[in-house]
Coordinates of C-alpha atoms in Angstrom, one line a residue:
M167 CA 0.0 0.0 0.0
A168 CA 1.3 3.4 -0.9
T169 CA 2.4 5.8 1.8
E170 CA -0.3 8.3 2.7
Y171 CA 0.6 11.9 2.8
T172 CA -1.4 14.8 4.2
T173 CA -0.5 18.3 3.0
V174 CA -1.8 21.6 4.5
N175 CA -1.2 24.9 2.8
V176 CA -2.9 28.2 2.0
I177 CA -3.7 29.0 -1.6
L178 CA -5.2 31.8 -3.6
Y179 CA -8.7 30.4 -4.5
K180 CA -9.1 31.6 -8.0
S181 CA -12.4 29.8 -8.5
K182 CA -14.1 32.7 -6.7
T183 CA -13.5 36.4 -7.5
L184 CA -14.7 39.1 -5.2
S185 CA -16.1 42.4 -6.3
N186 CA -12.8 44.2 -5.8
G187 CA -10.9 41.7 -8.1
E188 CA -9.3 39.8 -5.2
H189 CA -9.6 36.1 -4.6
P190 CA -10.2 34.4 -1.1
L191 CA -7.3 32.9 0.7
M192 CA -8.2 29.3 1.6
V193 CA -6.6 26.6 3.8
R194 CA -6.3 23.5 1.5
V195 CA -6.1 20.1 3.2
S196 CA -5.1 17.2 0.9
K197 CA -5.1 13.5 1.6
N198 CA -5.3 10.6 -0.8
R199 CA -6.2 12.9 -3.7
V200 CA -9.1 14.3 -1.6
R201 CA -9.0 18.1 -1.2
K202 CA -11.0 20.2 1.2
Y203 CA -11.0 24.0 1.6
I204 CA -11.8 26.3 4.5
S205 CA -11.7 30.1 4.3
L206 CA -9.0 32.0 6.0
G207 CA -11.2 35.1 6.2
L208 CA -8.7 37.1 4.0
S209 CA -8.4 37.9 0.3
C210 CA -5.6 39.0 -2.0
H211 CA -5.2 40.4 -5.5
P212 CA -3.3 38.0 -7.9
K213 CA -0.6 40.6 -8.6
H214 CA 0.4 40.4 -4.9
W215 CA 0.4 36.6 -4.6
D216 CA 3.3 34.2 -5.3
T217 CA 1.8 31.0 -6.6
K218 CA 5.2 29.2 -6.1
T219 CA 5.5 29.8 -2.4
N220 CA 1.8 30.3 -1.7
L221 CA 2.7 33.5 0.2
P222 CA 2.1 37.2 -0.5
K223 CA 4.8 38.9 -2.6
K224 CA 7.1 41.5 -1.2
S225 CA 4.9 44.1 -3.0
H226 CA 1.9 43.3 -0.7
P227 CA 1.5 46.2 1.7
K228 CA 0.4 43.8 4.5
K229 CA 2.9 41.0 3.7
E230 CA 4.2 40.4 7.2
V231 CA 0.8 40.4 8.9
I232 CA -0.8 38.0 6.3
E233 CA 2.2 35.7 6.5
S234 CA 1.8 35.5 10.3
I235 CA -1.9 34.7 10.0
I236 CA -1.1 32.0 7.4
S237 CA 1.6 30.5 9.6
K238 CA -0.7 30.2 12.6
A239 CA -3.5 28.6 10.5
V240 CA -1.3 26.1 8.9
S241 CA 0.4 25.2 12.2
T242 CA -3.0 24.5 13.8
Y243 CA -3.9 21.9 11.2
K244 CA -0.5 20.3 11.0
D245 CA -0.3 20.0 14.7
K246 CA -3.6 18.1 14.6
V247 CA -2.3 15.8 11.9
I248 CA 0.6 14.9 14.2
D249 CA -1.8 14.3 17.0
F250 CA -3.9 11.9 14.9
K251 CA -0.8 10.0 13.7
H252 CA 0.6 9.8 17.3
E253 CA -2.7 8.4 18.5
G254 CA -2.9 5.9 15.5
K255 CA -6.2 7.3 14.4
D256 CA -7.2 7.5 10.7
F257 CA -8.9 10.6 9.5
T258 CA -10.2 12.3 6.4
P259 CA -9.7 16.0 5.4
D260 CA -13.3 16.7 6.6
V261 CA -12.5 15.2 10.0
L262 CA -9.3 17.1 10.3
I263 CA -11.0 20.4 9.5
A264 CA -13.9 19.7 11.9
V265 CA -11.7 18.6 14.8
A266 CA -9.1 21.3 14.4
G267 CA -11.8 23.9 14.2
K268 CA -13.4 22.7 17.4
Q269 CA -10.2 22.9 19.5
V270 CA -10.5 25.5 22.2
K271 CA -7.4 27.6 21.9
K272 CA -6.0 29.8 24.6
T273 CA -6.2 33.5 24.3
T274 CA -7.4 36.6 26.1
V275 CA -10.0 39.1 25.1
F276 CA -7.3 41.8 24.6
K277 CA -5.1 39.5 22.5
Y278 CA -8.0 38.5 20.4
F279 CA -9.0 42.1 19.9
E280 CA -5.5 42.9 18.7
A281 CA -5.5 40.0 16.3
R282 CA -8.9 40.9 14.9
I283 CA -7.8 44.6 14.4
E284 CA -4.6 43.4 12.5
R285 CA -6.7 41.1 10.4
L286 CA -9.1 43.9 9.4
K287 CA -6.2 46.1 8.6
A288 CA -4.6 43.4 6.5
S289 CA -7.9 43.2 4.5
N290 CA -7.9 47.0 4.1
Q291 CA -11.1 47.2 6.2
I292 CA -9.7 50.3 7.9
G293 CA -13.1 51.7 9.0
N294 CA -14.0 48.4 10.7
A295 CA -10.5 48.2 12.2
D296 CA -11.0 51.7 13.7
V297 CA -14.4 50.7 15.3
Y298 CA -12.8 47.6 16.8
R299 CA -9.9 49.6 18.1
D300 CA -12.2 52.2 19.7
T301 CA -14.1 49.4 21.5
Y302 CA -10.9 47.8 22.5
N303 CA -9.6 51.0 24.0
Q304 CA -12.8 51.6 25.9
L305 CA -12.6 48.1 27.3
K306 CA -9.0 48.6 28.4
S307 CA -10.0 51.9 30.1
F308 CA -12.9 50.2 31.9
T309 CA -10.7 47.4 33.2
L310 CA -7.9 49.8 34.0
G311 CA -5.7 47.9 31.6
K312 CA -6.2 44.5 33.2
D313 CA -6.8 41.8 30.5
I314 CA -9.7 39.3 30.8
T315 CA -10.8 36.0 29.5
F316 CA -13.9 35.3 27.5
S317 CA -15.4 33.5 30.4
Q318 CA -15.1 36.7 32.5
L319 CA -17.0 38.6 29.9
D320 CA -20.3 37.5 31.3
F321 CA -23.7 39.1 31.9
D322 CA -22.7 40.9 35.1
F323 CA -19.6 42.3 33.4
L324 CA -21.7 43.7 30.5
L325 CA -24.0 45.4 33.0
K326 CA -21.1 47.1 34.7
F327 CA -19.6 48.0 31.3
E328 CA -22.9 49.6 30.3
T329 CA -23.0 51.6 33.5
Y330 CA -19.4 52.8 32.7
F331 CA -20.6 54.1 29.4
R332 CA -23.7 55.8 30.9
S333 CA -21.4 57.6 33.3
K334 CA -19.7 59.2 30.3
D335 CA -23.0 60.5 29.0
L336 CA -22.7 58.6 25.7
S337 CA -25.8 58.2 23.5
D338 CA -27.6 54.9 23.1
N339 CA -26.4 54.8 19.5
A340 CA -22.8 55.2 20.6
I341 CA -23.1 52.6 23.3
S342 CA -24.9 50.2 21.0
V343 CA -22.1 50.3 18.5
R344 CA -19.5 49.3 21.1
F345 CA -21.6 46.4 22.4
R346 CA -22.4 45.2 18.9
T347 CA -18.7 45.2 18.1
L348 CA -18.1 43.2 21.3
R349 CA -20.8 40.8 20.4
A350 CA -19.3 40.3 16.9
L351 CA -15.9 39.6 18.5
F352 CA -17.4 37.1 20.9
N353 CA -19.2 35.3 18.0
S354 CA -16.0 35.2 16.0
A355 CA -14.1 33.8 19.0
I356 CA -16.7 31.0 19.3
D357 CA -16.4 30.2 15.5
E358 CA -12.6 30.1 15.7
G359 CA -12.5 27.9 18.9
Y360 CA -11.3 30.4 21.4
T361 CA -14.3 30.1 23.7
K362 CA -17.4 28.0 24.0
K363 CA -21.0 28.8 23.2
D364 CA -21.8 28.1 26.8
N365 CA -20.0 31.3 27.8
Y366 CA -22.1 33.5 25.4
P367 CA -23.7 36.4 27.4
F368 CA -25.6 38.1 24.7
D369 CA -28.6 35.8 24.7
K370 CA -29.4 37.4 28.1
F371 CA -27.9 40.8 27.5
K372 CA -30.1 41.8 24.5
I373 CA -28.6 44.8 22.8
S374 CA -31.8 45.6 20.8
E375 CA -33.8 45.8 24.0
R376 CA -31.4 47.8 26.1
F377 CA -30.6 50.7 23.8
N378 CA -32.9 53.0 21.9
T379 CA -31.3 53.3 18.4
K380 CA -34.3 54.6 16.5
T381 CA -33.1 56.7 13.6
Q382 CA -33.3 60.4 14.3
K383 CA -34.4 62.9 11.8
R384 CA -31.5 63.8 9.6
A385 CA -33.1 65.3 6.5
I386 CA -33.8 69.0 6.1
T387 CA -36.0 70.8 3.6
K388 CA -35.1 71.8 0.1
I389 CA -35.4 75.4 1.2
D390 CA -32.8 74.9 3.9
I391 CA -30.5 73.3 1.3
K392 CA -30.8 76.5 -0.8
R393 CA -30.1 78.7 2.2
I394 CA -26.9 76.8 3.0
E395 CA -25.9 77.0 -0.7
A396 CA -26.6 80.7 -0.8
L397 CA -24.4 81.5 2.2
K398 CA -21.6 84.0 1.4
I399 CA -18.4 82.4 2.9
K400 CA -14.8 83.6 2.6
E401 CA -13.2 81.7 -0.3
G402 CA -10.4 79.4 0.7
S403 CA -11.6 79.0 4.3
T404 CA -12.4 75.6 5.8
A405 CA -16.1 76.6 6.0
F406 CA -16.0 77.4 2.3
E407 CA -14.8 73.9 1.5
A408 CA -17.4 72.4 3.9
Q409 CA -20.2 74.2 2.2
K410 CA -19.0 73.0 -1.3
Y411 CA -18.7 69.4 -0.1
F412 CA -22.2 69.5 1.4
V413 CA -23.8 71.0 -1.7
F414 CA -21.9 68.5 -4.0
S415 CA -23.2 65.6 -2.0
Y416 CA -26.8 66.8 -2.2
Y417 CA -26.7 67.4 -6.0
G418 CA -24.4 64.4 -6.5
Q419 CA -27.0 61.8 -5.8
G420 CA -26.2 61.7 -2.1
I421 CA -22.6 60.7 -2.5
N422 CA -21.1 60.1 1.0
F423 CA -17.9 61.8 2.2
V424 CA -15.6 58.8 1.9
D425 CA -16.5 58.2 -1.8
M426 CA -16.3 62.0 -2.5
A427 CA -12.8 62.1 -1.0
G428 CA -11.8 59.2 -3.3
L429 CA -13.1 60.7 -6.5
K430 CA -10.4 61.2 -9.2
W431 CA -10.7 63.3 -12.3
K432 CA -10.8 60.1 -14.3
N433 CA -14.1 59.4 -12.7
I434 CA -15.6 62.4 -14.4
L435 CA -16.3 61.9 -18.1
G436 CA -18.7 63.7 -20.4
G437 CA -20.7 65.4 -17.7
R438 CA -21.2 62.1 -15.9
I439 CA -19.6 60.6 -12.8
F440 CA -18.5 57.0 -12.6
Y441 CA -17.3 55.5 -9.3
K442 CA -17.5 52.4 -7.0
R443 CA -18.8 52.8 -3.5
A444 CA -16.1 52.1 -0.9
K445 CA -18.6 50.6 1.5
T446 CA -20.4 48.1 -0.8
G447 CA -18.4 47.9 -4.0
S448 CA -21.6 49.0 -6.0
E449 CA -20.7 50.7 -9.2
L450 CA -22.6 54.0 -9.8
S451 CA -22.9 56.3 -12.8
F452 CA -25.1 59.3 -13.2
S453 CA -25.4 62.7 -15.0
L454 CA -24.1 65.7 -13.1
N455 CA -26.5 68.7 -12.8
R456 CA -25.5 72.3 -13.1
P457 CA -24.7 73.0 -9.4
A458 CA -22.5 69.9 -9.2
L459 CA -20.6 70.8 -12.4
E460 CA -20.0 74.3 -11.2
I461 CA -18.3 73.0 -8.0
L462 CA -16.1 70.7 -10.2
D463 CA -15.3 73.7 -12.4
Y464 CA -14.2 75.7 -9.4
W465 CA -11.7 73.0 -8.2
K466 CA -10.4 72.0 -11.7
P467 CA -7.7 74.7 -11.8
F468 CA -6.4 73.8 -8.4
T469 CA -6.5 70.0 -8.4
R470 CA -6.6 68.6 -11.9
K471 CA -2.9 67.9 -12.7
T472 CA -3.6 64.5 -14.2
D473 CA -6.6 62.2 -14.5
E474 CA -5.2 60.3 -11.5
S475 CA -5.4 63.5 -9.3
Y476 CA -8.1 63.7 -6.7
V477 CA -11.0 66.0 -7.5
F478 CA -11.3 67.5 -4.0
P479 CA -8.3 68.7 -1.9
I480 CA -9.0 66.1 0.8
L481 CA -6.5 63.4 -0.3
N482 CA -3.1 63.8 -1.9
E483 CA -1.9 60.9 -4.1
L484 CA 1.8 61.8 -3.2
I485 CA 1.2 61.8 0.6
H486 CA -1.7 59.5 1.3
K487 CA -0.7 56.1 -0.2
T488 CA -1.8 53.4 2.2
A489 CA -5.3 52.6 3.2
T490 CA -4.6 53.7 6.8
Q491 CA -3.1 57.0 5.7
K492 CA -6.2 57.6 3.5
S493 CA -8.6 56.7 6.3
N494 CA -6.9 58.8 8.9
R495 CA -6.8 61.8 6.6
V496 CA -10.5 61.5 5.6
Q497 CA -11.6 61.2 9.2
K498 CA -9.6 64.2 10.2
V499 CA -11.1 66.4 7.4
L500 CA -14.6 65.0 8.0
T501 CA -14.4 66.1 11.6
R502 CA -13.5 69.6 10.6
V503 CA -16.1 69.7 7.9
N504 CA -18.9 68.6 10.2
R505 CA -17.8 71.2 12.8
D506 CA -18.1 73.9 10.2
L507 CA -21.5 72.6 8.9
K508 CA -23.0 72.6 12.4
L509 CA -22.0 76.2 12.8
M510 CA -23.6 77.1 9.5
G511 CA -26.8 75.4 10.6
K512 CA -26.9 77.3 13.9
E513 CA -26.3 80.6 12.0
L514 CA -29.3 79.8 9.8
G515 CA -31.5 78.7 12.7
I516 CA -31.8 75.1 11.4
E517 CA -32.7 72.8 14.3
T518 CA -31.3 69.6 12.8
P519 CA -27.5 69.4 13.4
I520 CA -26.0 69.7 9.9
T521 CA -23.4 67.1 8.9
T522 CA -22.4 65.6 5.5
Y523 CA -24.8 62.8 6.2
V524 CA -27.7 65.2 6.3
A525 CA -27.1 66.0 2.6
R526 CA -27.4 62.3 1.8
H527 CA -30.6 61.9 3.8
T528 CA -32.1 65.0 2.3
F529 CA -31.4 63.8 -1.2
A530 CA -33.3 60.6 -0.5
T531 CA -36.2 62.4 1.2
V532 CA -36.6 65.1 -1.5
L533 CA -36.9 62.4 -4.1
K534 CA -39.4 60.5 -2.1
Q535 CA -41.5 63.6 -1.6
S536 CA -41.4 64.1 -5.3
G537 CA -43.0 60.7 -5.9
V538 CA -39.9 58.7 -6.8
A539 CA -40.2 55.0 -5.9
T540 CA -38.1 53.7 -3.1
A541 CA -36.5 51.1 -5.4
I542 CA -35.2 53.9 -7.7
I543 CA -33.9 55.9 -4.7
S544 CA -32.2 52.7 -3.4
E545 CA -30.4 52.2 -6.7
A546 CA -29.4 55.8 -6.9
M547 CA -27.8 55.7 -3.5
G548 CA -26.0 52.4 -4.1
H549 CA -27.8 50.6 -1.3
Q550 CA -27.7 46.9 -1.4
T551 CA -31.4 46.5 -0.3
E552 CA -34.4 48.7 -0.1
A553 CA -34.6 48.1 3.7
I554 CA -31.5 50.2 4.1
T555 CA -33.1 53.0 2.1
Q556 CA -36.2 52.8 4.3
T557 CA -34.1 53.8 7.3
Y558 CA -33.2 57.1 5.5
L559 CA -36.9 57.7 4.9
K560 CA -38.4 56.8 8.3
S561 CA -38.6 60.4 9.5
F562 CA -40.3 61.4 6.2
E563 CA -42.8 58.6 6.5
N564 CA -43.6 59.6 10.1
S565 CA -44.1 63.3 9.2
I566 CA -46.6 62.3 6.5
I567 CA -48.6 60.1 9.0
D568 CA -48.5 63.0 11.6
E569 CA -49.9 65.4 9.0
A570 CA -52.6 62.9 8.0
M571 CA -53.7 62.4 11.6
G572 CA -54.1 66.2 11.9
H573 CA -56.9 66.1 9.4
L574 CA -59.0 64.1 11.9
L575 CA -59.4 67.2 14.1

């Protein structure tokens, strides 16, 4: 009988292509010509992958991080192969994957947080990485830097953690984000064998019942949009830029700030805009109306050096090269822009706090008030489902109902 060999490696799974052109990284277990695959939770573009070594090339911006994750994953399965052989037990690739996946590995909540943050950064999910890092930092502050195990993260611990947030006067929405992040981390730890389902505290600590996250009214009237647009602001000031970004978002089909920051002149062609949403990967194209074109014409002399130049002076292709650098820069500018917009709103006596997101909500609401179907608004905004669009329109629907009830009197 031929000698049986079991091989474990990580490969670029080209049978599946993601929307960003990357392929998933899969652990491949082979034995007796039988192959089984399990996702590593990462992806890579073919240009950054060495098919000979089954490792990322030197050109990959996250080479060291991904190599570390691959090494740990392969070691987990190879160690179990050794255990099976030592115990004289036969196994199939399915059995190996199932047993290795069920092993409870030792880690702490802090260490697992750190690993998850690095994995998100390696996948260029910088926004999610920032959310996890914020929750991690809040947890460290609450425990005074003392690490904990997942078994310690129980119902009583969560109650005390909630009290800690309440003492800082955080809104229910802000607290909910932190707890949902913590819940996602716990679920992931269960899936990866770092804790058991028996320790799960969120069946009892129900986030949806403890925090009021009802969407607040964010849309303003078309008249208020015109008032903001008509404000005379000193050219070149930060407030001037904030005003232009807000107006462009409204007239630019509700484009959000991250996508606006990423626009390059090559995305503008023949009076139309073509771009892919950073959040969902949805490809959008629409005709630009006069106010939006005028804003582009204003910035063209300042920013259009090549087609690869950014449209707005938010990012600089020579300075902001990595995903982290881009994310940090966008968040810094967004904070400044929202500060200036809120001051404009107060100056105009608008009750709703003005942010860039208000432009997006108002775009959706104005279309709805004009009789445009929700499905069309959803497509225009690049939403993956109409349910997402409905959250933008809740305040509008409520106002219509309130007005109708008034006719009863």
